[in-house]
Coordinates of C-alpha atoms in Angstrom, one line a residue:
Chain A
M9 CA 82.8 95.2 -41.3
N10 CA 80.7 94.4 -38.3
F11 CA 82.0 91.4 -36.4
S12 CA 79.8 91.6 -33.3
L13 CA 76.7 90.3 -35.1
G14 CA 75.9 86.7 -34.3
R15 CA 78.4 86.5 -31.4
Y16 CA 77.3 85.4 -27.9
I17 CA 77.0 88.4 -25.7
P18 CA 77.2 87.6 -22.0
Y19 CA 74.4 89.5 -20.3
E20 CA 72.1 88.3 -17.6
S21 CA 68.7 88.6 -19.3
I22 CA 65.6 86.4 -19.1
I23 CA 66.2 85.3 -22.6
H24 CA 69.7 84.2 -21.6
K25 CA 68.3 82.1 -18.8
I26 CA 65.8 80.2 -20.9
D27 CA 66.7 76.6 -21.6
P28 CA 68.3 76.4 -25.1
R29 CA 65.9 73.5 -26.0
A30 CA 62.9 75.8 -25.4
K31 CA 64.6 78.6 -27.2
I32 CA 65.3 76.6 -30.4
V33 CA 61.7 75.5 -30.7
G34 CA 60.3 78.9 -29.8
I35 CA 62.5 80.6 -32.4
I36 CA 61.5 78.1 -35.1
A37 CA 57.9 78.8 -34.2
L38 CA 58.5 82.5 -34.6
M39 CA 60.2 82.0 -38.0
V40 CA 57.2 79.9 -39.2
C41 CA 54.9 82.8 -38.0
I42 CA 56.8 85.2 -40.1
F43 CA 56.7 83.1 -43.3
L44 CA 53.0 82.1 -43.1
P45 CA 51.2 83.5 -46.1
M46 CA 48.2 85.6 -45.2
R47 CA 45.1 86.1 -47.4
S48 CA 45.1 89.9 -47.8
W49 CA 47.7 92.7 -47.6
T50 CA 46.0 94.0 -44.4
M51 CA 46.6 90.8 -42.6
T52 CA 50.1 90.4 -43.9
A53 CA 50.9 93.9 -42.7
T54 CA 49.3 93.3 -39.3
S55 CA 51.0 89.9 -38.8
L56 CA 54.4 91.3 -39.8
G57 CA 53.8 94.3 -37.6
L58 CA 53.0 92.2 -34.6
S59 CA 56.0 89.9 -35.2
T60 CA 58.2 93.0 -35.5
I61 CA 57.1 94.3 -32.1
L62 CA 57.7 90.8 -30.6
V63 CA 61.2 90.7 -32.2
I64 CA 62.0 94.1 -30.9
I65 CA 61.1 93.1 -27.4
L66 CA 63.3 90.0 -27.7
L67 CA 66.2 92.1 -29.1
A68 CA 65.8 94.6 -26.2
C69 CA 65.9 91.7 -23.8
T70 CA 69.2 90.5 -25.2
R71 CA 70.4 94.1 -25.5
T72 CA 71.3 93.8 -29.2
G73 CA 71.0 97.3 -30.6
I74 CA 68.6 97.6 -33.5
H75 CA 71.2 99.8 -35.2
N76 CA 73.4 96.7 -35.4
I77 CA 70.7 94.8 -37.3
L78 CA 70.0 97.8 -39.6
G79 CA 73.8 98.1 -40.1
S80 CA 73.9 94.6 -41.5
L81 CA 71.2 95.6 -44.0
K82 CA 73.5 98.1 -45.7
S83 CA 75.1 95.3 -47.6
M84 CA 71.7 94.2 -48.8
W85 CA 70.7 97.3 -50.8
F86 CA 71.6 95.6 -54.1
M87 CA 69.2 92.8 -53.3
V88 CA 66.4 95.2 -52.4
I89 CA 66.8 97.0 -55.7
M90 CA 66.8 93.7 -57.6
L91 CA 63.6 92.6 -55.7
L92 CA 61.9 95.8 -56.6
L93 CA 62.9 95.5 -60.2
V94 CA 61.7 91.9 -60.5
Y95 CA 58.4 92.6 -58.9
T96 CA 57.6 95.7 -60.9
L97 CA 58.8 94.4 -64.3
M98 CA 57.4 90.9 -64.0
P99 CA 53.9 90.5 -65.4
Y100 CA 51.2 90.5 -62.8
N101 CA 50.9 87.4 -60.6
S102 CA 53.4 85.3 -62.4
L103 CA 55.4 85.0 -59.2
P104 CA 54.1 82.0 -57.4
N105 CA 55.4 82.4 -53.8
I106 CA 54.0 85.8 -52.8
P107 CA 50.7 86.6 -54.5
V108 CA 50.7 90.2 -55.6
D109 CA 47.5 91.7 -54.2
D110 CA 45.8 93.7 -56.9
N111 CA 43.4 95.3 -54.4
L112 CA 45.9 98.0 -53.7
G113 CA 45.3 99.3 -57.2
V114 CA 47.4 100.3 -60.1
A115 CA 50.4 102.4 -59.5
W116 CA 50.9 103.5 -63.1
N117 CA 50.0 102.3 -66.5
L118 CA 52.4 103.2 -69.3
N119 CA 51.3 101.8 -72.7
G120 CA 50.3 98.5 -71.3
W121 CA 53.1 98.3 -68.7
T122 CA 50.9 98.0 -65.7
V123 CA 52.6 98.2 -62.3
Y124 CA 50.5 97.5 -59.2
W125 CA 51.1 98.9 -55.7
G126 CA 50.8 95.3 -54.7
S127 CA 54.2 94.6 -56.3
F128 CA 55.9 97.1 -54.0
A129 CA 54.0 95.7 -51.0
A130 CA 55.2 92.2 -52.0
A131 CA 58.8 93.4 -52.3
G132 CA 58.5 95.1 -49.0
T133 CA 57.1 92.0 -47.4
I134 CA 60.1 89.9 -48.5
L135 CA 62.5 92.5 -47.2
M136 CA 60.6 92.7 -43.9
R137 CA 60.7 88.9 -43.5
L138 CA 64.4 88.8 -44.2
V139 CA 65.1 91.5 -41.5
L140 CA 63.0 89.6 -39.0
M141 CA 64.8 86.4 -39.9
I142 CA 68.2 87.9 -39.3
S143 CA 67.0 89.5 -36.0
I144 CA 65.6 86.3 -34.7
T145 CA 68.7 84.4 -35.4
V146 CA 70.7 87.1 -33.7
V147 CA 68.5 86.8 -30.6
L148 CA 69.2 83.1 -30.5
T149 CA 73.0 83.3 -31.0
A150 CA 73.5 86.4 -28.9
S151 CA 71.7 84.9 -25.9
T152 CA 72.8 81.3 -26.0
K153 CA 76.3 79.9 -25.4
P154 CA 77.3 77.9 -28.5
L155 CA 78.0 74.9 -26.3
D156 CA 74.5 75.0 -24.8
L157 CA 73.1 75.3 -28.3
T158 CA 74.8 72.1 -29.4
Y159 CA 73.7 70.3 -26.2
A160 CA 70.2 71.2 -27.2
F161 CA 70.7 69.9 -30.8
E162 CA 72.2 66.7 -29.4
W163 CA 69.2 66.3 -27.1
Y164 CA 66.8 66.6 -30.0
L165 CA 68.8 64.2 -32.1
T166 CA 69.1 61.6 -29.4
P167 CA 65.9 59.7 -30.3
L168 CA 67.5 59.1 -33.8
K169 CA 70.2 57.1 -32.2
V170 CA 67.8 54.1 -32.4
I171 CA 68.2 54.1 -36.2
H172 CA 72.0 54.5 -35.8
F173 CA 72.1 58.2 -36.6
P174 CA 75.4 59.6 -35.3
A175 CA 73.8 62.2 -33.0
H176 CA 76.8 62.9 -30.9
E177 CA 79.2 63.2 -33.9
V178 CA 76.9 65.6 -35.6
A179 CA 76.5 67.7 -32.4
M180 CA 80.3 67.6 -32.0
T181 CA 80.8 68.8 -35.5
I182 CA 78.3 71.6 -35.0
S183 CA 79.9 72.7 -31.7
I184 CA 83.4 72.7 -33.2
A185 CA 82.1 74.8 -36.2
L186 CA 80.4 77.3 -33.8
R187 CA 83.5 77.3 -31.5
F188 CA 85.7 78.4 -34.4
I189 CA 83.6 81.2 -35.7
P190 CA 85.1 83.8 -33.3
T191 CA 88.5 82.4 -33.8
L192 CA 88.2 82.7 -37.6
M193 CA 86.9 86.2 -37.1
D194 CA 89.9 87.1 -35.1
D195 CA 92.1 85.5 -37.8
T196 CA 90.3 87.6 -40.4
K197 CA 90.9 90.8 -38.5
R198 CA 94.6 89.9 -38.0
I199 CA 95.2 89.1 -41.7
M200 CA 93.3 92.1 -42.9
K201 CA 95.5 94.3 -40.7
A202 CA 98.6 92.7 -42.0
Q203 CA 97.5 93.1 -45.6
E204 CA 96.3 96.6 -45.1
S205 CA 99.8 97.4 -43.8
R206 CA 101.0 96.0 -47.2
G207 CA 98.9 98.6 -49.0
V208 CA 95.8 96.6 -49.6
D209 CA 92.6 98.6 -49.6
F210 CA 89.6 96.4 -48.8
S211 CA 87.0 99.1 -49.1
H212 CA 87.9 101.1 -52.2
G213 CA 88.8 100.3 -55.7
G214 CA 87.3 98.5 -58.7
L215 CA 86.1 95.0 -59.0
G216 CA 89.4 93.6 -60.2
K217 CA 91.2 95.3 -57.3
K218 CA 88.7 94.1 -54.8
I219 CA 89.0 90.5 -56.0
R220 CA 92.7 90.7 -55.6
A221 CA 92.4 92.2 -52.2
L222 CA 90.0 89.4 -51.1
S223 CA 92.2 86.7 -52.4
S224 CA 95.0 88.1 -50.2
L225 CA 92.6 87.6 -47.3
I226 CA 90.9 84.3 -48.2
V227 CA 94.0 82.3 -49.0
P228 CA 95.8 82.9 -45.7
L229 CA 92.5 82.3 -43.9
F230 CA 92.1 78.9 -45.5
V231 CA 95.7 78.0 -44.7
S232 CA 95.3 78.9 -41.1
A233 CA 91.9 77.2 -40.8
F234 CA 93.3 73.9 -42.2
S235 CA 96.3 74.0 -39.9
R236 CA 94.0 74.7 -37.0
S237 CA 91.8 71.8 -37.8
E238 CA 94.8 69.5 -38.1
E239 CA 96.1 70.7 -34.7
L240 CA 92.7 70.3 -33.1
A241 CA 92.4 66.7 -34.5
N242 CA 95.8 65.9 -33.1
A243 CA 95.0 67.4 -29.7
M244 CA 91.7 65.5 -29.5
E245 CA 93.4 62.3 -30.3
C246 CA 96.1 62.9 -27.8
R247 CA 93.4 63.2 -25.1
G248 CA 91.9 59.9 -26.2
Y249 CA 88.7 61.3 -27.7
D250 CA 86.4 58.6 -28.9
P251 CA 83.1 59.6 -30.3
K252 CA 81.5 56.3 -29.3
A253 CA 82.5 56.5 -25.7
K254 CA 79.9 57.1 -23.0
R255 CA 80.4 60.5 -21.4
T256 CA 79.1 62.6 -18.6
R257 CA 78.4 66.3 -18.6
Y258 CA 79.8 69.1 -16.5
R259 CA 76.8 71.3 -17.3
I260 CA 73.4 69.7 -17.3
L261 CA 70.4 71.4 -18.9
R262 CA 67.6 71.9 -16.5
W263 CA 64.0 72.6 -17.6
K264 CA 62.4 75.2 -15.4
W265 CA 58.9 76.6 -15.1
F266 CA 59.7 79.8 -17.1
D267 CA 60.9 77.5 -20.0
W268 CA 57.3 76.2 -20.1
V269 CA 55.9 79.7 -20.0
F270 CA 58.2 80.8 -22.9
L271 CA 57.5 77.7 -25.0
I272 CA 53.7 77.7 -24.5
L273 CA 53.5 81.5 -25.2
L274 CA 55.4 81.1 -28.5
L275 CA 53.5 78.0 -29.5
A276 CA 50.2 79.8 -28.8
I277 CA 51.3 82.7 -31.0
L278 CA 52.1 80.2 -33.7
A279 CA 48.7 78.5 -33.3
L280 CA 47.0 81.9 -33.6
Y281 CA 49.0 82.8 -36.8
I282 CA 48.2 79.4 -38.3
Y283 CA 44.5 79.8 -37.5
V284 CA 44.4 83.2 -39.1
C285 CA 46.3 82.0 -42.1
V286 CA 44.1 78.9 -42.7
S287 CA 40.7 80.4 -41.9
G288 CA 41.3 83.8 -43.5
F289 CA 39.9 85.4 -40.3
D290 CA 39.8 89.2 -40.7
P291 CA 39.7 90.9 -37.3
Y292 CA 39.1 94.3 -38.8
N293 CA 35.9 93.1 -40.4
F294 CA 34.9 90.9 -37.5
F295 CA 35.4 93.4 -34.7
F296 CA 34.9 96.8 -36.4
G297 CA 33.0 95.9 -39.5
L298 CA 35.7 97.5 -41.6
T299 CA 36.4 96.4 -45.1
L300 CA 40.0 97.3 -45.8
Q301 CA 40.4 96.3 -49.4
Chain B
M23 CA 110.2 110.8 -39.4
P24 CA 109.7 111.6 -35.7
I25 CA 106.7 110.0 -34.1
T26 CA 104.8 111.6 -31.2
F27 CA 102.1 110.0 -29.0
K28 CA 100.0 112.6 -27.2
D29 CA 97.4 111.4 -24.6
V30 CA 96.4 108.4 -26.6
F31 CA 93.4 106.5 -25.3
F32 CA 92.0 103.4 -27.0
T33 CA 89.2 101.0 -26.1
H34 CA 88.5 97.7 -27.9
D35 CA 84.9 96.9 -28.6
P36 CA 83.5 100.0 -27.0
N37 CA 79.9 100.1 -25.6
T38 CA 79.7 96.3 -25.4
P39 CA 80.3 93.9 -22.4
L40 CA 83.6 92.9 -24.1
A41 CA 84.9 96.5 -23.9
A42 CA 88.6 96.6 -22.8
N43 CA 90.6 99.7 -22.2
A44 CA 93.9 99.0 -24.0
L45 CA 95.5 102.4 -23.9
K46 CA 95.0 104.9 -21.1
G47 CA 96.8 108.0 -22.0
V48 CA 100.1 107.2 -23.7
N49 CA 102.6 110.0 -24.1
F50 CA 106.1 109.7 -25.6
E51 CA 108.2 110.5 -28.6
I52 CA 110.3 108.5 -31.0
E53 CA 113.2 110.3 -32.6
D54 CA 113.9 110.1 -36.2
G55 CA 116.5 107.4 -37.0
S56 CA 116.5 105.7 -33.6
F57 CA 116.3 102.0 -32.8
F58 CA 113.4 102.2 -30.4
A59 CA 112.3 99.3 -28.2
I60 CA 108.9 98.9 -26.5
V61 CA 108.7 96.5 -23.6
G62 CA 106.1 95.4 -21.1
K63 CA 104.2 92.4 -20.0
T64 CA 101.7 90.6 -22.1
G65 CA 98.4 92.5 -22.4
C66 CA 99.9 95.9 -21.5
G67 CA 98.8 97.4 -24.9
K68 CA 102.0 97.2 -26.9
S69 CA 100.4 95.6 -30.0
T70 CA 97.5 98.0 -29.8
L71 CA 99.9 100.9 -29.6
I72 CA 101.9 100.0 -32.7
Q73 CA 98.7 99.6 -34.8
H74 CA 98.2 103.3 -34.2
I75 CA 101.4 104.2 -35.9
N76 CA 100.2 103.3 -39.4
A77 CA 96.6 104.1 -38.7
L78 CA 95.2 100.6 -38.6
L79 CA 93.5 101.9 -35.5
T80 CA 92.4 105.4 -34.7
P81 CA 92.5 106.6 -31.1
M82 CA 89.4 107.4 -29.0
S83 CA 91.1 110.6 -27.9
G84 CA 94.5 112.1 -28.3
E85 CA 96.7 112.1 -31.4
I86 CA 99.6 110.4 -33.0
R87 CA 101.9 112.4 -35.2
V88 CA 104.1 110.6 -37.8
G89 CA 106.0 113.2 -39.6
E90 CA 103.4 115.3 -41.4
F91 CA 100.6 112.8 -40.8
V92 CA 98.2 113.1 -37.8
N93 CA 96.2 110.1 -36.6
H94 CA 93.3 111.5 -34.6
P95 CA 89.8 110.4 -33.5
V96 CA 87.4 110.1 -36.4
K97 CA 84.0 108.5 -36.7
K98 CA 84.8 106.5 -39.8
K99 CA 88.4 105.5 -40.7
R100 CA 88.1 106.7 -44.3
Q101 CA 87.8 110.3 -42.9
L102 CA 91.6 110.1 -42.2
K103 CA 93.5 111.5 -45.1
K104 CA 96.6 110.3 -46.8
V105 CA 96.5 106.8 -45.2
P106 CA 98.1 105.0 -48.2
E107 CA 101.0 107.5 -48.2
L108 CA 101.5 106.9 -44.5
R109 CA 101.4 103.1 -44.9
R110 CA 104.1 103.4 -47.6
E111 CA 106.4 105.3 -45.1
V112 CA 105.6 103.0 -42.1
G113 CA 106.0 99.3 -42.6
V114 CA 104.6 97.0 -40.0
V115 CA 105.8 93.4 -39.5
F116 CA 103.3 91.7 -37.2
Q117 CA 103.9 88.8 -34.8
F118 CA 104.2 85.6 -36.8
P119 CA 104.1 87.4 -40.1
E120 CA 104.2 84.1 -42.1
Y121 CA 100.4 83.9 -42.0
Q122 CA 100.1 86.9 -44.5
L123 CA 101.6 84.9 -47.4
F124 CA 99.2 84.0 -50.1
E125 CA 100.7 84.2 -53.6
E126 CA 101.8 81.2 -55.7
T127 CA 105.5 82.2 -55.8
V128 CA 107.8 83.8 -53.3
E129 CA 108.8 86.7 -55.6
K130 CA 105.2 87.5 -56.4
D131 CA 104.3 87.6 -52.7
V132 CA 107.2 90.0 -51.9
A133 CA 106.3 92.2 -54.9
F134 CA 102.7 92.4 -53.7
A135 CA 103.1 95.4 -51.4
P136 CA 105.3 97.5 -53.9
K137 CA 102.6 96.9 -56.6
N138 CA 99.9 98.0 -54.2
F139 CA 101.9 101.2 -53.6
G140 CA 101.9 101.9 -57.3
L141 CA 105.0 100.4 -58.7
K142 CA 105.0 98.7 -62.2
E143 CA 105.2 94.9 -62.3
K144 CA 108.8 94.9 -63.4
E145 CA 110.0 97.5 -60.9
A146 CA 108.1 95.7 -58.1
L147 CA 109.8 92.4 -59.0
D148 CA 113.2 94.2 -58.9
E149 CA 112.4 95.5 -55.5
A150 CA 111.3 92.1 -54.4
H151 CA 114.5 90.5 -55.5
K152 CA 116.5 93.2 -53.7
A153 CA 114.5 92.6 -50.5
L154 CA 114.9 88.8 -50.8
S155 CA 118.6 89.1 -51.0
L156 CA 118.5 91.4 -48.0
V157 CA 116.9 88.6 -46.0
D158 CA 119.4 86.0 -47.4
L159 CA 117.1 84.2 -49.7
D160 CA 118.8 83.6 -53.1
E161 CA 117.4 83.1 -56.6
S162 CA 116.5 79.5 -56.1
F163 CA 113.6 80.7 -53.9
Y164 CA 112.1 83.1 -56.4
K165 CA 109.8 80.6 -58.1
R166 CA 109.0 78.4 -55.1
S167 CA 105.6 78.4 -53.4
P168 CA 105.8 80.2 -50.1
F169 CA 103.8 77.4 -48.5
D170 CA 106.5 74.8 -49.2
L171 CA 109.1 76.7 -47.2
S172 CA 110.3 76.0 -43.6
G173 CA 108.9 78.2 -40.8
G174 CA 112.0 80.4 -40.6
E175 CA 112.2 80.9 -44.4
K176 CA 108.5 81.8 -44.5
R177 CA 109.0 84.5 -41.9
R178 CA 111.9 85.9 -43.9
V179 CA 109.8 86.0 -47.0
A180 CA 107.1 87.8 -45.1
I181 CA 109.6 90.3 -43.7
A182 CA 111.0 90.8 -47.2
G183 CA 107.4 91.6 -48.2
V184 CA 107.5 94.6 -46.0
L185 CA 111.1 95.6 -46.7
A186 CA 110.3 95.6 -50.4
F187 CA 108.6 99.0 -50.3
K188 CA 111.4 100.5 -48.4
P189 CA 109.5 102.1 -45.5
K190 CA 111.3 104.9 -43.6
V191 CA 109.9 103.6 -40.3
L192 CA 109.8 99.8 -39.7
V193 CA 107.7 98.6 -36.8
I194 CA 108.4 95.0 -35.8
D195 CA 106.3 92.9 -33.3
E196 CA 108.3 90.1 -31.7
P197 CA 110.3 89.1 -34.7
T198 CA 112.3 86.4 -32.9
A199 CA 109.3 84.6 -31.3
G200 CA 109.5 80.9 -32.2
L201 CA 112.9 81.0 -33.9
D202 CA 115.9 79.0 -32.9
P203 CA 118.8 81.0 -31.3
V204 CA 120.9 81.2 -34.5
G205 CA 117.8 82.2 -36.5
A206 CA 116.9 84.9 -33.9
E207 CA 120.5 86.3 -34.0
E208 CA 120.4 86.5 -37.8
M209 CA 117.0 88.2 -37.7
M210 CA 118.3 90.8 -35.3
S211 CA 121.5 91.5 -37.2
L212 CA 119.3 92.0 -40.3
F213 CA 117.3 94.7 -38.5
Q214 CA 120.5 96.2 -37.2
R215 CA 121.8 96.4 -40.8
I216 CA 118.5 98.0 -41.9
H217 CA 118.7 100.5 -39.1
D218 CA 122.3 101.4 -39.9
E219 CA 121.2 102.3 -43.4
G220 CA 119.0 105.0 -42.0
T221 CA 115.6 103.4 -41.2
T222 CA 113.9 104.2 -37.9
I223 CA 113.1 100.9 -36.2
I224 CA 110.4 100.3 -33.5
L225 CA 110.7 96.9 -32.0
V226 CA 108.3 95.2 -29.6
T227 CA 110.0 92.5 -27.7
H228 CA 110.2 90.5 -24.5
D229 CA 113.9 89.7 -24.9
M230 CA 115.9 92.1 -22.8
D231 CA 119.2 91.0 -24.2
I232 CA 118.0 92.2 -27.6
V233 CA 117.0 95.5 -26.1
L234 CA 120.3 95.9 -24.4
K235 CA 122.3 95.0 -27.5
H236 CA 120.4 96.9 -30.2
A237 CA 118.1 99.6 -28.9
D238 CA 119.2 103.2 -28.2
K239 CA 115.9 104.0 -26.4
V240 CA 113.4 101.8 -24.6
A241 CA 109.8 102.6 -23.6
V242 CA 108.3 100.7 -20.8
M243 CA 104.6 100.0 -21.0
D244 CA 102.4 99.0 -18.0
D245 CA 98.6 98.7 -17.9
G246 CA 98.0 100.8 -21.0
K247 CA 100.4 103.6 -20.1
C248 CA 103.9 104.5 -20.9
V249 CA 105.8 104.4 -17.7
G250 CA 108.9 106.1 -19.1
V251 CA 111.4 106.2 -21.9
Y252 CA 114.9 105.2 -20.9
D253 CA 118.4 104.6 -22.1
P254 CA 118.5 100.7 -22.0
K255 CA 121.5 100.7 -19.6
E256 CA 119.8 103.2 -17.3
L257 CA 116.7 101.1 -17.3
F258 CA 118.4 97.9 -16.2
K259 CA 120.2 99.7 -13.4
E260 CA 116.7 100.1 -11.8
D261 CA 114.5 97.5 -10.3
I262 CA 112.2 96.5 -13.2
S263 CA 110.7 93.4 -11.8
S264 CA 107.5 95.3 -10.9
Y265 CA 106.8 95.6 -14.7
S266 CA 107.3 91.8 -15.1
L267 CA 110.6 92.5 -16.8
D268 CA 113.8 90.6 -16.2
D269 CA 117.4 91.7 -16.4
P270 CA 119.2 90.8 -19.6
L271 CA 121.3 87.7 -19.1
V272 CA 124.6 89.4 -19.6
Y273 CA 123.6 92.3 -17.3
G274 CA 122.4 89.9 -14.6
F275 CA 125.6 88.0 -14.9
A276 CA 127.7 91.3 -14.6
K277 CA 125.6 92.4 -11.6
R278 CA 126.2 89.1 -9.9
V279 CA 130.0 89.2 -10.6
K280 CA 130.1 92.7 -9.2
Q281 CA 128.3 91.6 -6.0
K282 CA 130.9 88.9 -5.6
G283 CA 133.6 91.5 -5.4
L284 CA 134.9 92.1 -8.9
D285 CA 134.9 95.9 -9.7
L286 CA 133.2 95.9 -13.0
D287 CA 132.2 98.8 -15.2
V288 CA 128.6 97.7 -15.8
S289 CA 127.7 100.7 -17.9
S290 CA 129.7 99.6 -20.9
I291 CA 128.1 96.2 -21.2
K292 CA 125.9 95.5 -24.3
D293 CA 126.5 91.9 -25.2
V294 CA 128.8 88.9 -24.5
D295 CA 131.8 90.6 -26.1
S296 CA 131.6 93.8 -24.2
L297 CA 131.0 91.8 -21.0
A298 CA 134.2 89.9 -21.6
D299 CA 136.0 93.2 -22.3
A300 CA 134.7 94.7 -19.1
I301 CA 135.9 91.7 -17.1
I302 CA 139.4 91.9 -18.6
A303 CA 139.5 95.6 -18.1
S304 CA 138.6 95.2 -14.4
K305 CA 141.5 92.8 -14.1
G306 CA 143.8 95.5 -15.4
G307 CA 143.9 94.1 -18.9
I308 CA 145.7 91.0 -17.9
L309 CA 144.2 87.6 -16.9

């Protein structure tokens, strides 16, 4: 099991220094880019390819190894096979979300069972989008301290205070949840080791054995999580925590010029993607007169 | 089973900014059937060290031999052979073992490990009952939920859960942490009993009185290395404050008495009783 994915990694990169508020918006923009449907398979491939390059640059900035991301994919092979099966077995174009492009031609035709290359392309697109999604979230969580992230959330929720939305409480809840992820990971490691010493094998064995092995992990994990939350609530109350109180901050978020640069750059990319998506602009045809169909 | 550590190096989270060298060349040997204590200040690598004994961790370099079994550097842990057999021979009780409880009843939880090691339901329950009586929990506990017990009882159930598969080597990390003095004493006499029946015991502790009273050998760890293996009495003759260790209370008392002029035979002192004997002996047997 890989526990390092999704953890904050303390490097000193440009991405680390960007204001978390800019980072959140920028990363949402990038996600939208990835999920925008394009008119033809050439443009889908091009847009995903460009996004991949961008994401790889971001990952390199935060120094998350790409092998880490690929490692997390190992557990997704089952889903990949299911995707392929669904796309090849389903009749042509009955899947609403990703139109199967029939321009790629027929892969094979067995007594009326027609499978288009487009089906494989569509399955590949989904897989690619998922990988990029994971990578982008990793960029965000690896380069931003959880606390800064919640400050940013709270900042965005502040206008909602006018309609009595509990912005601070929500932010506090999120920050506590984030704060306890590594703690729970450590607990998981600890309990796994204790149960492995008692002869549990978490990686081998049939389904029944695996479920039993998991229950020996999950039950103690819940018990410790509940006792921790109780202790935390008591500790907060002892220190006089009142969610409604006015409070000052030790660390204040400061917006700098390179936050503008980062934000404007990503919003420009988003605008470009939206334009291409809506207008059906085909640069291959426009610039080179090619018709890639 | 004799246990040998040979040039063992280990790093937590290698190749990340969080990398920490926990073991930096550990060398020592634990004889078969001994009561072996490991001491050292917090963060010196004791807990990392004991996880190598039953192959929960594999070293970066060097090797650990436990009887026939060799724990050596591998890329993936499943390349190590015979790990289940090893874990059956080496039982590990971690610090605060009560968090490992998960079954609905005490007897089921204790029978969990024997069942994992291949015993039938019925045999496993028999072993569980034996282990529970070893830790002084009677039949009234068998059907209770482990989560309804007191802290000390939970810990005894958890320890029974390891004793139930009768390991030949028992590794215990801080068994007395958080227990009241009477509970701690009972706990240690339990391990002494198990040792007397022929089990090798490896005990990690901060309590020097326990080391002096129970251990026949003690290894001192400092900054990821084993500084030396001593006879406990020899160790406490030296100045050990540089390893953040303190003299055992009885020993400190005896040293102080000796300083004040009473000619005491310090080498025979193990606990309060032997201290009293030594004082009487130095007075010529009469008070």
